[in-house]
């Protein structure tokens, strides 16, 4: 008998709508996998939900002049509906702003804190005196020290994918005022990833048939040596740090977001069985497997940081597999292939697509060009060609001939 399987898809930020790149990365592949398993009558559930904390939410709220809660309420419902209309089914689609998630995240943090896992540090971080606030990663833009891209964020360069900290950027500018920030001392708690490197390496050595693009990123980080990673931020929006001396600090979104996989599973169990503790059948029972579907920009978080958190907590299983597709690019007629980008206006929003077309041709096309091991490009002409020649002609002809024979002879 096959094991039970818990499938998760990376939690989409509730700060904007869903586009082609999102679907091709973590959602359509997971949906296909779950459908396949269900056709084999296997016990499987698919968990996802909105990532409603972090700087992208606060930036979006400031742009629209409304509260962060208004932003996440709007896009949570909108994105949930888009997934449903596109034929992607989640057994539970949760919210990280929910009470159960806040409680689960704070209990997780407290367990590590009481076990003396964290390192407390007082360090200098970028501060905008005009805005009178410390600048979290996405509130800072500058030049990537790795590739020279001039629009890199303070947490990651979207051009080369390198993970960064705001102080590593060259020529940093505040996203709020446009001024050059200064440095100022602040205190935070850090997860000492280096303490877990040997355990992580041994665990990763037991992983079989993981995709090369996943293991390549992992080995690169391990070869460079793992450093301490902050788990708290100076922000007002997020899960409050459950300590007396932590006013004005919240859990870093990378720390609380994956805990959503656990809190959402517990909530699903509560709704299905009336007992939320049944989540242990998935998260603590070795007869269950956990498979994470993510995009390539989430590989490090799900293969190093999240497993280190689980190791430190001690009560949960580590993922059986982490499946990551590469980025999907886009190529307009007569133009060079380029990255899908909301800021550059090269994103195709699924909501707008579904206003005119059925989901199945796009589901089929994205499956056929899936960027499984390397980046591929969405092309309008290719979508039309494959729809007409493969779906309508080849598959349609198969169905027509089959049904004609059935009608004629049976």
Tab-separated table of C-alpha atoms in Angstrom:
chain	number	residue	atom	x	y	z
A	1	UNK	CA	0.000	0.000	0.000
A	2	UNK	CA	1.339	3.434	-0.915
A	3	UNK	CA	2.053	6.036	1.733
A	4	UNK	CA	-0.173	8.997	2.386
A	5	UNK	CA	1.105	12.081	0.606
A	6	UNK	CA	0.838	15.708	1.649
A	7	UNK	CA	1.482	18.041	-1.289
A	8	UNK	CA	2.070	21.747	-0.767
A	9	UNK	CA	2.398	24.552	-3.265
A	10	UNK	CA	4.416	27.648	-2.389
A	11	UNK	CA	2.211	30.261	-0.774
A	12	UNK	CA	1.582	33.117	-3.248
A	13	UNK	CA	1.942	36.644	-1.901
A	14	UNK	CA	-1.466	38.272	-1.452
A	15	UNK	CA	-0.234	41.554	-2.929
A	16	UNK	CA	-1.240	41.085	-6.534
A	17	UNK	CA	-2.927	38.774	-9.051
A	18	UNK	CA	-1.664	35.451	-10.444
A	19	UNK	CA	0.258	35.440	-13.732
A	20	UNK	CA	1.601	32.795	-16.126
A	21	UNK	CA	4.917	32.394	-14.336
A	22	UNK	CA	3.216	31.587	-11.048
A	23	UNK	CA	1.152	28.810	-12.606
A	24	UNK	CA	4.053	27.236	-14.461
A	25	UNK	CA	6.201	27.172	-11.328
A	26	UNK	CA	4.417	25.790	-8.277
A	27	UNK	CA	0.707	25.322	-8.996
A	28	UNK	CA	-0.026	23.559	-12.278
A	29	UNK	CA	2.747	20.944	-11.770
A	30	UNK	CA	1.422	20.171	-8.285
A	31	UNK	CA	-2.137	19.960	-9.568
A	32	UNK	CA	-1.103	17.479	-12.267
A	33	UNK	CA	0.792	15.389	-9.717
A	34	UNK	CA	-2.171	15.284	-7.326
A	35	UNK	CA	-4.580	14.407	-10.141
A	36	UNK	CA	-2.306	11.531	-11.185
A	37	UNK	CA	-2.092	10.193	-7.632
A	38	UNK	CA	-5.871	10.390	-7.227
A	39	UNK	CA	-6.386	8.470	-10.470
A	40	UNK	CA	-4.339	5.727	-8.788
A	41	UNK	CA	-6.676	5.954	-5.781
A	42	UNK	CA	-3.894	7.082	-3.446
A	43	UNK	CA	-4.454	9.017	-0.220
A	44	UNK	CA	-3.259	12.534	-0.996
A	45	UNK	CA	-4.129	16.114	-0.026
A	46	UNK	CA	-3.050	19.407	-1.586
A	47	UNK	CA	-2.438	22.334	0.773
A	48	UNK	CA	-1.800	25.973	-0.133
A	49	UNK	CA	-2.852	29.473	0.892
A	50	UNK	CA	-2.013	33.142	0.868
A	51	UNK	CA	1.276	34.473	2.226
A	52	UNK	CA	-0.096	37.636	3.800
A	53	UNK	CA	2.890	39.062	5.637
A	54	UNK	CA	6.140	40.654	4.579
A	55	UNK	CA	7.253	43.789	2.848
A	56	UNK	CA	5.487	43.254	-0.514
A	57	UNK	CA	2.171	43.498	1.341
A	58	UNK	CA	3.050	46.750	3.087
A	59	UNK	CA	4.441	48.274	-0.110
A	60	UNK	CA	1.239	47.406	-1.971
A	61	UNK	CA	-0.876	48.884	0.826
A	62	UNK	CA	1.116	52.128	0.747
A	63	UNK	CA	0.746	52.419	-3.026
A	64	UNK	CA	-3.027	51.993	-2.834
A	65	UNK	CA	-3.453	54.045	0.327
A	66	UNK	CA	-5.252	51.288	2.229
A	67	UNK	CA	-4.362	49.017	5.137
A	68	UNK	CA	-2.331	45.804	4.735
A	69	UNK	CA	-5.399	43.860	5.908
A	70	UNK	CA	-7.465	45.370	3.100
A	71	UNK	CA	-4.788	44.342	0.598
A	72	UNK	CA	-4.610	40.710	1.732
A	73	UNK	CA	-8.401	40.418	1.993
A	74	UNK	CA	-8.719	41.589	-1.596
A	75	UNK	CA	-6.062	39.400	-3.185
A	76	UNK	CA	-6.697	36.318	-1.059
A	77	UNK	CA	-10.232	36.014	-2.395
A	78	UNK	CA	-9.251	37.062	-5.910
A	79	UNK	CA	-6.410	34.563	-6.233
A	80	UNK	CA	-8.395	31.767	-4.621
A	81	UNK	CA	-11.099	32.272	-7.233
A	82	UNK	CA	-8.577	32.373	-10.098
A	83	UNK	CA	-7.087	29.045	-9.032
A	84	UNK	CA	-10.570	27.514	-8.955
A	85	UNK	CA	-11.481	28.877	-12.394
A	86	UNK	CA	-8.200	27.590	-13.828
A	87	UNK	CA	-9.017	24.095	-12.558
A	88	UNK	CA	-6.448	23.930	-9.757
A	89	UNK	CA	-7.955	22.272	-6.703
A	90	UNK	CA	-6.620	22.692	-3.178
A	91	UNK	CA	-8.066	20.661	-0.339
A	92	UNK	CA	-7.424	23.682	1.840
A	93	UNK	CA	-6.432	27.231	0.904
A	94	UNK	CA	-5.493	29.066	4.087
A	95	UNK	CA	-4.290	32.467	5.238
A	96	UNK	CA	-1.185	33.373	7.220
A	97	UNK	CA	-3.057	36.285	8.784
A	98	UNK	CA	-5.408	33.820	10.496
A	99	UNK	CA	-5.423	33.311	14.248
A	100	UNK	CA	-4.476	29.639	14.011
A	101	UNK	CA	-1.438	30.488	11.892
A	102	UNK	CA	-0.264	33.248	14.237
A	103	UNK	CA	-0.586	30.849	17.171
A	104	UNK	CA	1.222	27.996	15.396
A	105	UNK	CA	4.065	30.285	14.273
A	106	UNK	CA	4.522	31.804	17.719
A	107	UNK	CA	4.571	28.352	19.347
A	108	UNK	CA	7.191	27.255	16.819
A	109	UNK	CA	9.333	30.324	17.542
A	110	UNK	CA	8.917	29.909	21.316
A	111	UNK	CA	10.014	26.262	21.174
A	112	UNK	CA	13.254	27.227	19.412
A	113	UNK	CA	13.764	30.204	21.709
A	114	UNK	CA	13.348	28.115	24.879
A	115	UNK	CA	15.711	25.499	23.468
A	116	UNK	CA	18.380	28.220	23.008
A	117	UNK	CA	18.516	27.646	19.267
A	118	UNK	CA	18.569	31.322	18.291
A	119	UNK	CA	21.456	33.762	18.403
A	120	UNK	CA	20.585	37.303	19.473
A	121	UNK	CA	22.533	40.030	17.717
A	122	UNK	CA	22.676	43.795	17.741
A	123	UNK	CA	23.814	44.990	14.346
A	124	UNK	CA	23.714	47.987	12.065
A	125	UNK	CA	20.991	47.926	9.444
A	126	UNK	CA	19.802	50.380	6.825
A	127	UNK	CA	17.547	53.110	8.191
A	128	UNK	CA	15.610	55.860	6.432
A	129	UNK	CA	15.643	58.928	8.720
A	130	UNK	CA	13.036	60.756	6.651
A	131	UNK	CA	10.581	57.827	6.909
A	132	UNK	CA	11.769	57.150	10.477
A	133	UNK	CA	11.983	53.397	9.985
A	134	UNK	CA	14.403	50.562	9.369
A	135	UNK	CA	14.324	49.381	5.775
A	136	UNK	CA	13.480	45.706	5.312
A	137	UNK	CA	14.835	44.023	2.190
A	138	UNK	CA	12.136	45.016	-0.311
A	139	UNK	CA	12.244	48.621	0.869
A	140	UNK	CA	15.753	48.877	-0.553
A	141	UNK	CA	16.922	48.762	-4.152
A	142	UNK	CA	20.455	48.935	-5.441
A	143	UNK	CA	23.122	47.304	-7.583
A	144	UNK	CA	23.648	43.568	-7.188
A	145	UNK	CA	27.222	42.865	-6.033
A	146	UNK	CA	27.180	39.581	-7.955
A	147	UNK	CA	25.971	40.496	-11.459
A	148	UNK	CA	25.738	44.300	-11.454
A	149	UNK	CA	21.964	44.421	-12.020
A	150	UNK	CA	20.930	47.919	-10.913
A	151	UNK	CA	17.359	47.109	-9.769
A	152	UNK	CA	18.150	44.346	-7.259
A	153	UNK	CA	16.099	44.113	-4.090
A	154	UNK	CA	17.618	43.919	-0.652
A	155	UNK	CA	16.762	40.219	-0.300
A	156	UNK	CA	17.371	38.869	-3.782
A	157	UNK	CA	18.539	39.841	-7.242
A	158	UNK	CA	15.806	39.018	-9.740
A	159	UNK	CA	18.376	38.944	-12.541
A	160	UNK	CA	20.839	36.329	-11.252
A	161	UNK	CA	18.827	34.880	-8.341
A	162	UNK	CA	21.482	35.581	-5.697
A	163	UNK	CA	20.127	35.896	-2.141
A	164	UNK	CA	21.219	39.162	-0.576
A	165	UNK	CA	20.923	41.330	2.484
A	166	UNK	CA	20.210	45.077	2.122
A	167	UNK	CA	23.666	46.077	3.359
A	168	UNK	CA	25.289	44.064	0.541
A	169	UNK	CA	23.740	46.216	-2.187
A	170	UNK	CA	25.862	48.823	-3.909
A	171	UNK	CA	24.357	52.322	-4.137
A	172	UNK	CA	21.291	51.424	-2.017
A	173	UNK	CA	18.219	53.650	-2.181
A	174	UNK	CA	15.127	53.727	0.013
A	175	UNK	CA	12.015	52.575	-1.842
A	176	UNK	CA	9.988	54.963	0.326
A	177	UNK	CA	11.747	58.291	-0.114
A	178	UNK	CA	14.377	57.544	-2.743
A	179	UNK	CA	17.080	58.780	-0.368
A	180	UNK	CA	20.327	57.023	0.414
A	181	UNK	CA	19.743	55.280	3.765
A	182	UNK	CA	22.040	55.441	6.762
A	183	UNK	CA	22.943	52.648	9.176
A	184	UNK	CA	21.537	52.294	12.669
A	185	UNK	CA	21.720	49.638	15.392
A	186	UNK	CA	18.845	47.218	15.995
A	187	UNK	CA	18.511	43.855	17.771
A	188	UNK	CA	17.185	40.654	16.194
A	189	UNK	CA	17.153	36.891	16.626
A	190	UNK	CA	18.960	34.691	14.133
A	191	UNK	CA	18.817	31.019	13.188
A	192	UNK	CA	22.425	29.764	13.139
A	193	UNK	CA	22.232	27.709	9.956
A	194	UNK	CA	25.897	26.751	10.263
A	195	UNK	CA	25.028	24.664	13.322
A	196	UNK	CA	22.809	22.525	11.106
A	197	UNK	CA	25.057	22.254	8.046
A	198	UNK	CA	26.409	18.782	8.798
A	199	UNK	CA	22.937	17.408	9.548
A	200	UNK	CA	21.555	19.032	6.414
A	201	UNK	CA	24.310	17.560	4.269
A	202	UNK	CA	23.713	14.061	5.650
A	203	UNK	CA	19.976	14.394	5.104
A	204	UNK	CA	20.389	15.726	1.569
A	205	UNK	CA	22.676	12.796	0.750
A	206	UNK	CA	19.691	10.513	1.400
A	207	UNK	CA	17.478	12.339	-1.112
A	208	UNK	CA	17.158	10.336	-4.322
A	209	UNK	CA	16.326	11.613	-7.796
A	210	UNK	CA	15.954	15.251	-6.781
A	211	UNK	CA	16.042	17.566	-9.782
A	212	UNK	CA	19.477	18.884	-10.808
A	213	UNK	CA	18.345	22.519	-10.637
A	214	UNK	CA	17.367	21.970	-6.992
A	215	UNK	CA	20.489	20.145	-5.877
A	216	UNK	CA	22.703	22.565	-7.788
A	217	UNK	CA	21.466	25.534	-5.751
A	218	UNK	CA	21.682	23.569	-2.514
A	219	UNK	CA	25.265	22.452	-3.062
A	220	UNK	CA	26.314	25.970	-4.007
A	221	UNK	CA	25.032	27.305	-0.690
A	222	UNK	CA	26.565	24.466	1.287
A	223	UNK	CA	29.911	24.884	-0.439
A	224	UNK	CA	29.955	28.552	0.561
A	225	UNK	CA	29.145	27.657	4.181
A	226	UNK	CA	25.866	28.525	5.894
A	227	UNK	CA	25.600	31.779	7.837
A	228	UNK	CA	23.205	33.011	10.518
A	229	UNK	CA	19.820	34.069	9.134
A	230	UNK	CA	17.566	36.622	10.862
A	231	UNK	CA	14.123	35.347	11.873
A	232	UNK	CA	12.691	38.681	13.064
A	233	UNK	CA	12.113	42.081	11.464
A	234	UNK	CA	11.415	45.686	12.433
A	235	UNK	CA	7.868	45.921	11.088
A	236	UNK	CA	4.356	46.487	12.355
A	237	UNK	CA	2.644	44.042	9.973
A	238	UNK	CA	3.183	40.334	10.581
A	239	UNK	CA	3.196	37.745	13.333
A	240	UNK	CA	4.307	39.553	16.522
A	241	UNK	CA	7.451	38.149	18.133
A	242	UNK	CA	6.149	36.503	21.373
A	243	UNK	CA	8.757	38.033	23.687
A	244	UNK	CA	8.434	40.864	26.199
A	245	UNK	CA	11.411	42.805	24.821
A	246	UNK	CA	10.322	42.606	21.185
A	247	UNK	CA	7.863	45.470	20.718
A	248	UNK	CA	7.649	46.581	17.096
A	249	UNK	CA	9.166	43.333	15.830
A	250	UNK	CA	7.529	40.553	13.836
A	251	UNK	CA	8.605	37.164	12.567
A	252	UNK	CA	10.476	37.360	9.288
A	253	UNK	CA	8.130	36.239	6.529
A	254	UNK	CA	10.480	33.463	5.375
A	255	UNK	CA	10.238	32.026	8.887
A	256	UNK	CA	6.470	32.164	9.356
A	257	UNK	CA	5.317	31.382	5.791
A	258	UNK	CA	6.372	27.688	5.593
A	259	UNK	CA	4.834	27.100	9.022
A	260	UNK	CA	1.614	27.800	7.128
A	261	UNK	CA	1.910	24.325	5.628
A	262	UNK	CA	1.461	22.969	9.156
A	263	UNK	CA	-1.219	25.397	10.358
A	264	UNK	CA	-3.244	24.964	7.154
A	265	UNK	CA	-3.050	21.164	7.422
A	266	UNK	CA	-4.279	21.395	11.025
A	267	UNK	CA	-7.156	23.632	9.964
A	268	UNK	CA	-8.117	21.214	7.173
A	269	UNK	CA	-8.079	18.319	9.647
A	270	UNK	CA	-10.269	20.279	12.035
A	271	UNK	CA	-12.821	20.955	9.298
A	272	UNK	CA	-12.762	17.368	8.015
A	273	UNK	CA	-12.622	15.420	11.266
A	274	UNK	CA	-13.368	17.890	14.034
A	275	UNK	CA	-9.905	17.290	15.518
A	276	UNK	CA	-7.097	19.593	14.364
A	277	UNK	CA	-4.481	17.322	15.971
A	278	UNK	CA	-5.007	14.845	13.147
A	279	UNK	CA	-2.441	16.963	11.290
A	280	UNK	CA	0.127	14.775	13.075
A	281	UNK	CA	-0.845	11.930	10.715
A	282	UNK	CA	0.802	13.957	7.982
A	283	UNK	CA	3.548	15.835	9.770
A	284	UNK	CA	4.728	13.338	12.388
A	285	UNK	CA	3.876	9.905	10.949
A	286	UNK	CA	6.695	8.243	8.945
A	287	UNK	CA	4.023	6.513	6.842
A	288	UNK	CA	3.263	9.881	5.258
A	289	UNK	CA	5.346	11.720	2.682
A	290	UNK	CA	5.601	15.496	2.268
A	291	UNK	CA	6.223	16.948	-1.202
A	292	UNK	CA	6.789	20.685	-1.709
A	293	UNK	CA	6.184	22.244	-5.140
A	294	UNK	CA	7.903	25.625	-5.500
A	295	UNK	CA	9.479	28.044	-7.964
A	296	UNK	CA	13.246	28.285	-8.387
A	297	UNK	CA	13.428	31.423	-6.239
A	298	UNK	CA	12.214	29.392	-3.244
A	299	UNK	CA	14.692	26.513	-3.468
A	300	UNK	CA	17.053	27.660	-0.707
A	301	UNK	CA	14.220	28.351	1.724
A	302	UNK	CA	12.689	24.887	1.259
A	303	UNK	CA	15.875	22.818	1.111
A	304	UNK	CA	18.030	24.528	3.733
A	305	UNK	CA	16.202	27.014	5.953
A	306	UNK	CA	12.882	25.199	6.349
A	307	UNK	CA	14.515	21.791	6.994
A	308	UNK	CA	16.849	23.460	9.529
A	309	UNK	CA	13.803	24.915	11.287
A	310	UNK	CA	12.164	21.484	11.371
A	311	UNK	CA	15.346	19.890	12.698
A	312	UNK	CA	15.567	22.512	15.423
A	313	UNK	CA	11.917	22.076	16.434
A	314	UNK	CA	12.303	18.312	16.516
A	315	UNK	CA	8.693	17.132	16.240
A	316	UNK	CA	8.080	17.234	12.512
A	317	UNK	CA	9.067	15.225	9.461
A	318	UNK	CA	11.346	16.699	6.853
A	319	UNK	CA	10.096	16.916	3.260
A	320	UNK	CA	10.419	13.795	1.167
A	321	UNK	CA	10.907	15.817	-1.979
A	322	UNK	CA	11.199	19.423	-3.098
A	323	UNK	CA	10.142	19.968	-6.725
A	324	UNK	CA	11.115	23.278	-8.295
A	325	UNK	CA	10.538	24.471	-11.830
A	326	UNK	CA	12.716	27.183	-13.293
A	327	UNK	CA	11.349	30.585	-14.258
A	328	UNK	CA	9.053	30.859	-17.248
A	329	UNK	CA	10.120	33.612	-19.632
A	330	UNK	CA	7.984	35.280	-22.281
A	331	UNK	CA	8.668	36.146	-25.918
A	332	UNK	CA	6.520	38.621	-27.803
A	333	UNK	CA	6.444	38.481	-31.627
A	334	UNK	CA	9.554	40.075	-33.095
A	335	UNK	CA	11.183	40.590	-29.686
A	336	UNK	CA	13.848	38.896	-27.625
A	337	UNK	CA	12.915	36.429	-24.895
A	338	UNK	CA	12.595	38.165	-21.527
A	339	UNK	CA	11.684	37.511	-17.928
A	340	UNK	CA	8.062	37.779	-16.851
A	341	UNK	CA	7.926	40.934	-14.772
A	342	UNK	CA	5.000	42.838	-13.299
A	343	UNK	CA	7.028	46.047	-13.024
A	344	UNK	CA	8.071	45.899	-16.683
A	345	UNK	CA	4.581	45.079	-17.907
A	346	UNK	CA	5.516	41.678	-19.346
A	347	UNK	CA	3.159	39.619	-17.178
A	348	UNK	CA	0.046	37.939	-18.550
A	349	UNK	CA	-2.601	37.870	-15.841
A	350	UNK	CA	-4.663	34.705	-15.628
A	351	UNK	CA	-7.774	36.663	-14.666
A	352	UNK	CA	-7.615	38.545	-17.976
A	353	UNK	CA	-6.919	35.362	-19.954
A	354	UNK	CA	-9.936	33.595	-18.442
A	355	UNK	CA	-12.216	36.472	-19.432
A	356	UNK	CA	-11.763	35.429	-23.086
A	357	UNK	CA	-10.551	31.834	-23.200
A	358	UNK	CA	-11.033	28.431	-21.604
A	359	UNK	CA	-8.364	27.207	-19.186
A	360	UNK	CA	-7.610	23.823	-20.782
A	361	UNK	CA	-5.610	25.012	-23.831
A	362	UNK	CA	-3.368	27.076	-21.552
A	363	UNK	CA	-3.080	24.237	-19.012
A	364	UNK	CA	-2.004	21.940	-21.858
A	365	UNK	CA	0.453	24.436	-23.330
A	366	UNK	CA	2.107	25.284	-20.001
A	367	UNK	CA	2.477	21.571	-19.330
A	368	UNK	CA	4.132	20.952	-22.703
A	369	UNK	CA	6.624	23.821	-22.308
A	370	UNK	CA	7.095	23.419	-18.550
A	371	UNK	CA	10.472	24.874	-17.437
A	372	UNK	CA	11.369	21.734	-15.528
A	373	UNK	CA	15.161	21.845	-15.821
A	374	UNK	CA	15.815	25.141	-17.592
A	375	UNK	CA	13.987	28.333	-18.416
A	376	UNK	CA	11.551	28.164	-21.316
A	377	UNK	CA	9.519	30.873	-23.037
A	378	UNK	CA	5.796	31.388	-23.465
A	379	UNK	CA	5.041	32.401	-27.077
A	380	UNK	CA	1.611	33.448	-28.317
A	381	UNK	CA	2.123	31.910	-31.772
A	382	UNK	CA	3.252	28.639	-30.237
A	383	UNK	CA	0.204	28.530	-27.955
A	384	UNK	CA	-2.115	28.947	-30.945
A	385	UNK	CA	-0.173	26.422	-33.029
A	386	UNK	CA	-0.148	23.727	-30.339
A	387	UNK	CA	-3.814	24.303	-29.576
A	388	UNK	CA	-4.817	23.919	-33.230
A	389	UNK	CA	-2.403	21.182	-34.306
A	390	UNK	CA	-2.132	19.071	-31.171
A	391	UNK	CA	-5.294	19.563	-29.112
A	392	UNK	CA	-7.844	20.267	-31.837
A	393	UNK	CA	-6.307	18.222	-34.667
A	394	UNK	CA	-4.361	15.300	-33.189
A	395	UNK	CA	-6.229	14.723	-29.928
A	396	UNK	CA	-9.560	15.853	-31.371
A	397	UNK	CA	-9.138	13.465	-34.273
A	398	UNK	CA	-8.364	10.600	-31.875
A	399	UNK	CA	-11.533	11.293	-29.882
A	400	UNK	CA	-13.651	11.691	-33.031
A	401	UNK	CA	-12.400	8.440	-34.615
A	402	UNK	CA	-12.759	6.534	-31.363
A	403	UNK	CA	-16.313	7.700	-30.731
A	404	UNK	CA	-17.253	7.075	-34.376
A	405	UNK	CA	-16.089	3.458	-34.126
A	406	UNK	CA	-17.882	3.009	-30.810
A	407	UNK	CA	-21.118	4.407	-32.265
A	408	UNK	CA	-20.829	2.333	-35.446
A	409	UNK	CA	-19.902	-1.054	-33.969
A	410	UNK	CA	-21.250	-1.006	-30.393
